[in-house]
mmCIF file of C-alpha atoms and ligand atoms in Angstrom:
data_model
loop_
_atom_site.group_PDB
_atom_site.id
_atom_site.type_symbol
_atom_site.label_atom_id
_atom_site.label_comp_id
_atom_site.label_asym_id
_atom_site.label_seq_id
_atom_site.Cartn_x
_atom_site.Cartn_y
_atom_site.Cartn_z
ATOM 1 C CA UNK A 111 -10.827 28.475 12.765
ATOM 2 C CA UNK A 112 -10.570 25.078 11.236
ATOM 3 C CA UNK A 113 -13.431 23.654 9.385
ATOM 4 C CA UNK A 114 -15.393 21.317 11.886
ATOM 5 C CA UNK A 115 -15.220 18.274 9.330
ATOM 6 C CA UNK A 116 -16.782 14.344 9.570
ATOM 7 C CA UNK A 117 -14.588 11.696 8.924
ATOM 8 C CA UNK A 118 -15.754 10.734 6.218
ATOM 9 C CA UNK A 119 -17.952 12.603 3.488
ATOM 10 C CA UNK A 120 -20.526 10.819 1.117
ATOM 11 C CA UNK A 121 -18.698 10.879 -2.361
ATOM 12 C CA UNK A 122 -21.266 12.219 -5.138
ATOM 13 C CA UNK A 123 -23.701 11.015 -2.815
ATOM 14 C CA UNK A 124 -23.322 7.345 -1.827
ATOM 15 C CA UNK A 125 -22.044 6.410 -5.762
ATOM 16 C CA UNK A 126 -22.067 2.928 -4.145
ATOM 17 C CA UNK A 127 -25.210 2.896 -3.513
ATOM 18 C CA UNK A 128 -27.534 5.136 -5.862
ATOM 19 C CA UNK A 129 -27.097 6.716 -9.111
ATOM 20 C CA UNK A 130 -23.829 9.461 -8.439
ATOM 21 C CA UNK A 131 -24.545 13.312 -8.042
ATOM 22 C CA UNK A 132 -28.706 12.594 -7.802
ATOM 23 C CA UNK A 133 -30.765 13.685 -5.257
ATOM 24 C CA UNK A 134 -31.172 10.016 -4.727
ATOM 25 C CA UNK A 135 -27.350 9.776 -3.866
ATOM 26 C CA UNK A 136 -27.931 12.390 -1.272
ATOM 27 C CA UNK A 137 -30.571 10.802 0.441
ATOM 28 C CA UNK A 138 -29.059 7.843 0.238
ATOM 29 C CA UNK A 139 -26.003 8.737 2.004
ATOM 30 C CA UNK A 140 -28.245 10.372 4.704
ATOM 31 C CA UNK A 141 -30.101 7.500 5.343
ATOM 32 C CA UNK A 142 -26.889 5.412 5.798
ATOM 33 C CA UNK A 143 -25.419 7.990 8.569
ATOM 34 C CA UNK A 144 -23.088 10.167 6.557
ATOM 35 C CA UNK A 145 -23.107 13.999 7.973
ATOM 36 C CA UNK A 146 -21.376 15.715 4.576
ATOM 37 C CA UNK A 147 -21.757 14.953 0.776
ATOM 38 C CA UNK A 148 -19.746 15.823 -2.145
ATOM 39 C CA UNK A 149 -21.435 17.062 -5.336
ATOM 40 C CA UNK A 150 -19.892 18.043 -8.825
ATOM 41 C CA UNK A 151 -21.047 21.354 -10.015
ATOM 42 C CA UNK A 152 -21.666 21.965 -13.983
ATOM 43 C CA UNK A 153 -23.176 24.543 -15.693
ATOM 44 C CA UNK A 154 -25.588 24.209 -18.441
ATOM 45 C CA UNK A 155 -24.889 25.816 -22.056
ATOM 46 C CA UNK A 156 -27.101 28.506 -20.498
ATOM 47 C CA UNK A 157 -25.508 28.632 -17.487
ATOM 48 C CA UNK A 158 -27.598 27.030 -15.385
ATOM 49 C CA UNK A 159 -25.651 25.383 -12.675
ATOM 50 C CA UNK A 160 -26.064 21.721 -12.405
ATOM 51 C CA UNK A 161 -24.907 18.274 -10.417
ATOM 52 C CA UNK A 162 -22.843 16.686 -12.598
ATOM 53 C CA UNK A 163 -19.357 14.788 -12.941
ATOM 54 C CA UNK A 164 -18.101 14.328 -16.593
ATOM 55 C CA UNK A 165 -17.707 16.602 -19.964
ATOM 56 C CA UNK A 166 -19.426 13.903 -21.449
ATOM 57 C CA UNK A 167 -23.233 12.730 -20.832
ATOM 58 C CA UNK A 168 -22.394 8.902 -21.964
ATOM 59 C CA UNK A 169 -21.450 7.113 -19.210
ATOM 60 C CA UNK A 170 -24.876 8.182 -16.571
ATOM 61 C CA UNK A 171 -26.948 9.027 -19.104
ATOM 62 C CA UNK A 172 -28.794 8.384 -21.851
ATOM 63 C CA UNK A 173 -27.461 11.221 -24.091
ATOM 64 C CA UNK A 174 -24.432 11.533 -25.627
ATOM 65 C CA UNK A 175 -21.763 14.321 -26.370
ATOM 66 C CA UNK A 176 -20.170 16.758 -24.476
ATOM 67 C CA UNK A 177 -22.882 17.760 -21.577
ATOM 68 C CA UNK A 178 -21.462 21.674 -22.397
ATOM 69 C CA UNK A 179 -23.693 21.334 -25.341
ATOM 70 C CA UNK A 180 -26.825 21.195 -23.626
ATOM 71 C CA UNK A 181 -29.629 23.451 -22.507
ATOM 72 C CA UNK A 182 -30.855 23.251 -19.139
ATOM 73 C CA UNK A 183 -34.396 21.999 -21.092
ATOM 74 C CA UNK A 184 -32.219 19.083 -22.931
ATOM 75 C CA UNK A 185 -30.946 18.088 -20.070
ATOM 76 C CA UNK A 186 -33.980 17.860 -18.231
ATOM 77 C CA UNK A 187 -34.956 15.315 -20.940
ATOM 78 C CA UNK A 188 -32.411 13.334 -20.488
ATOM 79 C CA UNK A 189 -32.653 10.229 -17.728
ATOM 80 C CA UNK A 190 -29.656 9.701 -15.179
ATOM 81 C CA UNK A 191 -30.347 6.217 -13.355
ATOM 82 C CA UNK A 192 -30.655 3.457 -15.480
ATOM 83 C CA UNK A 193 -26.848 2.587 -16.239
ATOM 84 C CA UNK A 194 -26.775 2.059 -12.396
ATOM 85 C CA UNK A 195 -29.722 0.443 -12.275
ATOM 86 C CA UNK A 196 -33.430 0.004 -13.305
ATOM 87 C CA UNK A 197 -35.369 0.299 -10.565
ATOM 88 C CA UNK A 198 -33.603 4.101 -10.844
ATOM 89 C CA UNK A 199 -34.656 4.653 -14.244
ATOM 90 C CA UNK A 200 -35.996 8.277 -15.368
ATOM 91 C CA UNK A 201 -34.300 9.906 -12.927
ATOM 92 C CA UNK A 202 -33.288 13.817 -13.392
ATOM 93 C CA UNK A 203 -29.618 15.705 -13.590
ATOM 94 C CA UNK A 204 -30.954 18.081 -10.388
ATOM 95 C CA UNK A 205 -29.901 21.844 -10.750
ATOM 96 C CA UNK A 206 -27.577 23.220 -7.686
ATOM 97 C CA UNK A 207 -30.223 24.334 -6.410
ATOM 98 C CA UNK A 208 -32.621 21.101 -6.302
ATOM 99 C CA UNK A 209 -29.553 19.714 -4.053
ATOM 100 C CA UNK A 210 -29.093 22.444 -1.469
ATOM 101 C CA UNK A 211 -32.710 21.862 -0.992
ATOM 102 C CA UNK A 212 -32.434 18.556 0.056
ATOM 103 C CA UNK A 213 -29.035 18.969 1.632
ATOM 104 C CA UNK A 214 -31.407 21.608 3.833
ATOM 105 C CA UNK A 215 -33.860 19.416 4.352
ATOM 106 C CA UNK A 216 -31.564 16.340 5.799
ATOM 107 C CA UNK A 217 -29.445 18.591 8.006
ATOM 108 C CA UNK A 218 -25.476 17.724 6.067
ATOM 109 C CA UNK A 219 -23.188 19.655 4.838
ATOM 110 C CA UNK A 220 -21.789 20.233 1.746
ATOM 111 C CA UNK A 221 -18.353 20.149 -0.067
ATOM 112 C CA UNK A 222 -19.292 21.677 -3.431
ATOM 113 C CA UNK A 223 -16.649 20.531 -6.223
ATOM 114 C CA UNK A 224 -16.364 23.151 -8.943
ATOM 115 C CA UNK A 225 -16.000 20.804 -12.055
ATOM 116 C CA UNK A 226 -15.948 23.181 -14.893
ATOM 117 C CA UNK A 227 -16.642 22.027 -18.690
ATOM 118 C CA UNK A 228 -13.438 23.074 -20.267
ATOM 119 C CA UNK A 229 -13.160 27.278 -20.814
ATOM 120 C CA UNK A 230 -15.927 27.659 -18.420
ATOM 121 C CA UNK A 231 -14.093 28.060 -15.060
ATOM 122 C CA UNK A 232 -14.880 31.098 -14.263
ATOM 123 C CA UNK A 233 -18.532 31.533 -14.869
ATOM 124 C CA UNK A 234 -19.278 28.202 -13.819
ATOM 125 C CA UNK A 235 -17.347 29.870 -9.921
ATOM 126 C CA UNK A 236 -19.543 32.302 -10.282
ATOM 127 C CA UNK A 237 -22.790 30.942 -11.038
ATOM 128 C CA UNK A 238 -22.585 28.147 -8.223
ATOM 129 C CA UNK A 239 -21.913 31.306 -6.066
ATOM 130 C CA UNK A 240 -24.635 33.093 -7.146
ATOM 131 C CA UNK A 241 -27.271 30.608 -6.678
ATOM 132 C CA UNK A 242 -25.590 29.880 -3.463
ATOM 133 C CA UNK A 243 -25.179 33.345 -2.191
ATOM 134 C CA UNK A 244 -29.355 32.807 -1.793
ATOM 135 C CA UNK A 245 -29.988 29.845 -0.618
ATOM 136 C CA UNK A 246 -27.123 29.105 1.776
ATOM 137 C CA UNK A 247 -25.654 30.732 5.000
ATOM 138 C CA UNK A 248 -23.952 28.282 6.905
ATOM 139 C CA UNK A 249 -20.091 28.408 6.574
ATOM 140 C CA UNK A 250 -19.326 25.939 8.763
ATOM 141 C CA UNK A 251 -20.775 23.558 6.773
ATOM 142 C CA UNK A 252 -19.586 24.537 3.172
ATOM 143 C CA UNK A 253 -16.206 23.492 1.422
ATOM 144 C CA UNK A 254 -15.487 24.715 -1.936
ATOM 145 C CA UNK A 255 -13.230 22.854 -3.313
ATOM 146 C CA UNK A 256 -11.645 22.666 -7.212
ATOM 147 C CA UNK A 257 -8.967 20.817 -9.317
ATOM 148 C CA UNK A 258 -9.477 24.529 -11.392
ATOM 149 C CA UNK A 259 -7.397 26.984 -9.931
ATOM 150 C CA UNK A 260 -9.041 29.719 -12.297
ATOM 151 C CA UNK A 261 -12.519 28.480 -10.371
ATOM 152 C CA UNK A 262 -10.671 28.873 -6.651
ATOM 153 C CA UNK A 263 -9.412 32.458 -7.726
ATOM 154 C CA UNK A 264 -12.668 33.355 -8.987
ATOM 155 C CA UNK A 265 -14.020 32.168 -5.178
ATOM 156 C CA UNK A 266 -11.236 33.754 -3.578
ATOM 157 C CA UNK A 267 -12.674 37.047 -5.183
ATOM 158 C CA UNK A 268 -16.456 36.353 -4.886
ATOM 159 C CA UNK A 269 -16.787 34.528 -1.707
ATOM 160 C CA UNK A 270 -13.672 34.938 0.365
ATOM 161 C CA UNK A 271 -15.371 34.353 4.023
ATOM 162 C CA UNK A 272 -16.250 31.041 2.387
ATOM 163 C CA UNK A 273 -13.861 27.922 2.886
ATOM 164 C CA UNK A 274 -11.858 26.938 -0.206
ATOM 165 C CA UNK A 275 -10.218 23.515 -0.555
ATOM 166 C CA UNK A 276 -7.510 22.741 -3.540
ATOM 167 C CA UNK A 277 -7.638 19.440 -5.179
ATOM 168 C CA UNK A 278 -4.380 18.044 -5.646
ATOM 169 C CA UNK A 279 -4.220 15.236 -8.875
ATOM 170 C CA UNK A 280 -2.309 12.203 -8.011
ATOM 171 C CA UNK A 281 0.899 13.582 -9.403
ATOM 172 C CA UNK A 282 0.357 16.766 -7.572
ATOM 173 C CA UNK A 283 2.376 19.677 -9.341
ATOM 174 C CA UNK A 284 5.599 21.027 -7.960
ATOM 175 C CA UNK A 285 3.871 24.562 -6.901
ATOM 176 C CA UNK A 286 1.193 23.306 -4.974
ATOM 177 C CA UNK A 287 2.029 25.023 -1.557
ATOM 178 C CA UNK A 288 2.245 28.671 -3.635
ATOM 179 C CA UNK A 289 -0.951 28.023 -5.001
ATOM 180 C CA UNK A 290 -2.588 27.026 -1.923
ATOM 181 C CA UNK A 291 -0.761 30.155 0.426
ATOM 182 C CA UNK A 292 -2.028 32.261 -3.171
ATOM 183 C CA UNK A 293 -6.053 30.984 -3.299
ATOM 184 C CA UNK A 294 -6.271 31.244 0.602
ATOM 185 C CA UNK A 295 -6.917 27.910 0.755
ATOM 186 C CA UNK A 296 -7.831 25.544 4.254
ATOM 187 C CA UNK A 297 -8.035 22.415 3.377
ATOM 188 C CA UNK A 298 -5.786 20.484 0.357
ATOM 189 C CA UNK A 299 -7.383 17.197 -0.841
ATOM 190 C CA UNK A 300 -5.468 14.499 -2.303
ATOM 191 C CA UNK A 301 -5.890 11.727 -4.096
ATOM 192 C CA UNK A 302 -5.746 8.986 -1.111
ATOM 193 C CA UNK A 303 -4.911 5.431 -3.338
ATOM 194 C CA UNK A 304 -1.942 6.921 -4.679
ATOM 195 C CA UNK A 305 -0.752 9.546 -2.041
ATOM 196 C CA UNK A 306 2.183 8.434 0.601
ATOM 197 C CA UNK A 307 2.806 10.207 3.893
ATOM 198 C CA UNK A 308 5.607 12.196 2.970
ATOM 199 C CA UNK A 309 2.548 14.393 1.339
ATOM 200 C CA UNK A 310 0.109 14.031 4.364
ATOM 201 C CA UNK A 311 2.982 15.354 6.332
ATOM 202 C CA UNK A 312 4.090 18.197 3.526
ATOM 203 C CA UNK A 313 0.528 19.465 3.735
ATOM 204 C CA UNK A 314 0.217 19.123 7.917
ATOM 205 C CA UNK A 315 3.174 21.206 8.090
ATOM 206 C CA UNK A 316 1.334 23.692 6.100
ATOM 207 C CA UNK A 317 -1.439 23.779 8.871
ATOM 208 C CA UNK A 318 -3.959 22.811 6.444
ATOM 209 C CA UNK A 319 -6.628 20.365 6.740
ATOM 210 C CA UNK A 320 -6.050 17.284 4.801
ATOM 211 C CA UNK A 321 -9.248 15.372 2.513
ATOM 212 C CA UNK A 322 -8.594 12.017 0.518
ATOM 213 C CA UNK A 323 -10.402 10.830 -2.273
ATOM 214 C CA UNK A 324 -11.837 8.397 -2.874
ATOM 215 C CA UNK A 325 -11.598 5.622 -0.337
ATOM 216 C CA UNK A 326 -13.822 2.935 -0.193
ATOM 217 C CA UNK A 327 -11.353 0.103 1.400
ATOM 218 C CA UNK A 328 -11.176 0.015 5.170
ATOM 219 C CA UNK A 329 -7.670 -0.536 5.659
ATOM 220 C CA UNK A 330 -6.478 2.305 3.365
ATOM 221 C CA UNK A 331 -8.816 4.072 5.192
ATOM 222 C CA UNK A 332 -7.015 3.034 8.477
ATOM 223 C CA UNK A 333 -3.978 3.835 7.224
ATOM 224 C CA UNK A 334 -4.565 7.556 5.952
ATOM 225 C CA UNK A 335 -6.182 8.549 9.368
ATOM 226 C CA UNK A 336 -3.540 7.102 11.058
ATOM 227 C CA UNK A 337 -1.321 9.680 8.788
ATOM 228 C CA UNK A 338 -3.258 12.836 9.803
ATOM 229 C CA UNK A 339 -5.899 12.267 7.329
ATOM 230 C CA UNK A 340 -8.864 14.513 8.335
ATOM 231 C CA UNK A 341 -11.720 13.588 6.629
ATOM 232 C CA UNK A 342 -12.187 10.743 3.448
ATOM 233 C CA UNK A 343 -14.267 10.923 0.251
ATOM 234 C CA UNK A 344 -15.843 7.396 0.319
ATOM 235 C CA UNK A 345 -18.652 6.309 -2.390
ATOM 236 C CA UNK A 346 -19.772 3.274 0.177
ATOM 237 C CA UNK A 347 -20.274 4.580 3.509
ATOM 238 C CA UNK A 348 -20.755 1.287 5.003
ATOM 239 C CA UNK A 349 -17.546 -0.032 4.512
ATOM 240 C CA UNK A 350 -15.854 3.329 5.287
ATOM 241 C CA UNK A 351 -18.416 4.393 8.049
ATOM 242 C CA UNK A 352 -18.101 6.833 11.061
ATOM 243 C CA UNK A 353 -17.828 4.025 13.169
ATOM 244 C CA UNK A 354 -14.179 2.955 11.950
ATOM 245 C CA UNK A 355 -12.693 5.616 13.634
ATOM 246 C CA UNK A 356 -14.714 5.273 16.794
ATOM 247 C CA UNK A 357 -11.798 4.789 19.502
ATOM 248 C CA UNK A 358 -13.045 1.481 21.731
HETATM 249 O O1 LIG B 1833 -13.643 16.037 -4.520
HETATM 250 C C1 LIG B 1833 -13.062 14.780 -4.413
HETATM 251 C C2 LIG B 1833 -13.213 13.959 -5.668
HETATM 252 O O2 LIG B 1833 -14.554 13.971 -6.040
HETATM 253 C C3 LIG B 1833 -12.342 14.444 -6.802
HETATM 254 O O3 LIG B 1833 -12.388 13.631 -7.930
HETATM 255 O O4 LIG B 1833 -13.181 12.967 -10.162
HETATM 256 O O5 LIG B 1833 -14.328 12.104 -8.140
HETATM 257 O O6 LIG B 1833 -14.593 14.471 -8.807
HETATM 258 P P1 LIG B 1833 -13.689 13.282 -8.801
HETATM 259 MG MG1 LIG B 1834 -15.809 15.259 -7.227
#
């Protein structure tokens, strides 16, 4: 059975909107009609797994140095809103589990991105799953997803009834149809500003479900669905809304 996706999935949130990968983010792209959000999973230096995009805590935060380095209690110290803006300031990192609570609470679902600091791709697999294991049963609203193909193997094992999704870079590499038949995977997500159709059509003939990142321009948005595109990343759900796609 094909995963019953939206067309189009609030990237970290609504990054356009709120502070990326806060709990802010996800309300924010639940107030403004999205029905799935994207999160980056990290784990602490004690393993605690977190919402978070880079190795480094300089760009959203106001720590520096790789965020590997960190205790769960450093990070807590740390503030994640005011580079976007002030009226976010002292905002938290929230733990996996601070988003699936809220993800809960406003009804989405979820594609979890397994973003592991570098050497950490398997435990950081198989603490998400952990954590998850308890606080989530839905599968029909869960997407796994990982540019780490250590991380997907390490779901395969763990979590197999669980949708996987491969991330393909923009230059994707040669073997990428092995590797997805090898991790089991159902959907294959591509970068969307740099892929052409030959791809879409590569991966369609594959009978796998097709997610582009990240798309925040209508008429590249019209373009990729009119390729096959399933479902799009966007960070501004207002310019790439539902409603696009809406046949008149
Ligand atoms: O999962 C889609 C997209 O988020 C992948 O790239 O760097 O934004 O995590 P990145
Ligand atoms: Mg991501």
């Amino acid at each position: 059975m094909p995963l019953k996706l939206p067309n189009i999935i609030g990237h970290r949130g609504a990054a356009a909107y709120a502070p990326e990968n806060t709990l802010e983010s996800i309300q924010t792209a639940a107030d403004m009609g999205c029905k799935w959000v994207e999160l980056d999973v990290k784990l602490s230096k004690d393993s605690v797994p977190m919402i978070f995009h880079d190795d480094d805590l300089d760009r959203t935060t106001n720590g520096h140095g790789p965020f590997a380095d960190m205790k769960f209690e450093d990070l807590r110290d740390l503030e994640c809103g005011h580079w976007f803006s002030e009226s976010f300031s002292g905002i938290k990192i929230p733990t996996l589990e601070e988003a699936i609570e809220i993800i809960l609470q406003r009804d989405l679902g979820v594609n979890l991105e397994i973003k592991p600091c570098p050497g950490r791709e398997v435990e950081t697999a198989e603490a998400m799953l952990d954590v998850l294991s308890q606080i989530w049963d839905d599968r029909d609203r869960l997407l796994i997803s990982s540019f780490s193909h250590v991380s997907l193997e390490t779901s395969l094992d763990m979590a197999n009834d669980w949708y996987r999704g491969l991330l393909l870079e923009s230059e994707p590499m040669e073997n990428w149809k092995e590797l997805a038949d090898y991790l089991e995977v159902s959907t294959v997500n591509i970068d969307g500003r740099t892929a052409n159709r030959e791809l879409v059509e590569e991966i369609m003939d594959t009978e796998r479900q097709i997610l582009a990142y990240t798309i925040n321009d209508q008429q590249l948005a019209r373009t990729l669905r009119q390729w096959g595109v399933d479902a799009l990343f966007t960070d501004d759900p207002d310019t790439v809304s539902e409603d696009l796609f809406k046949v008149h």
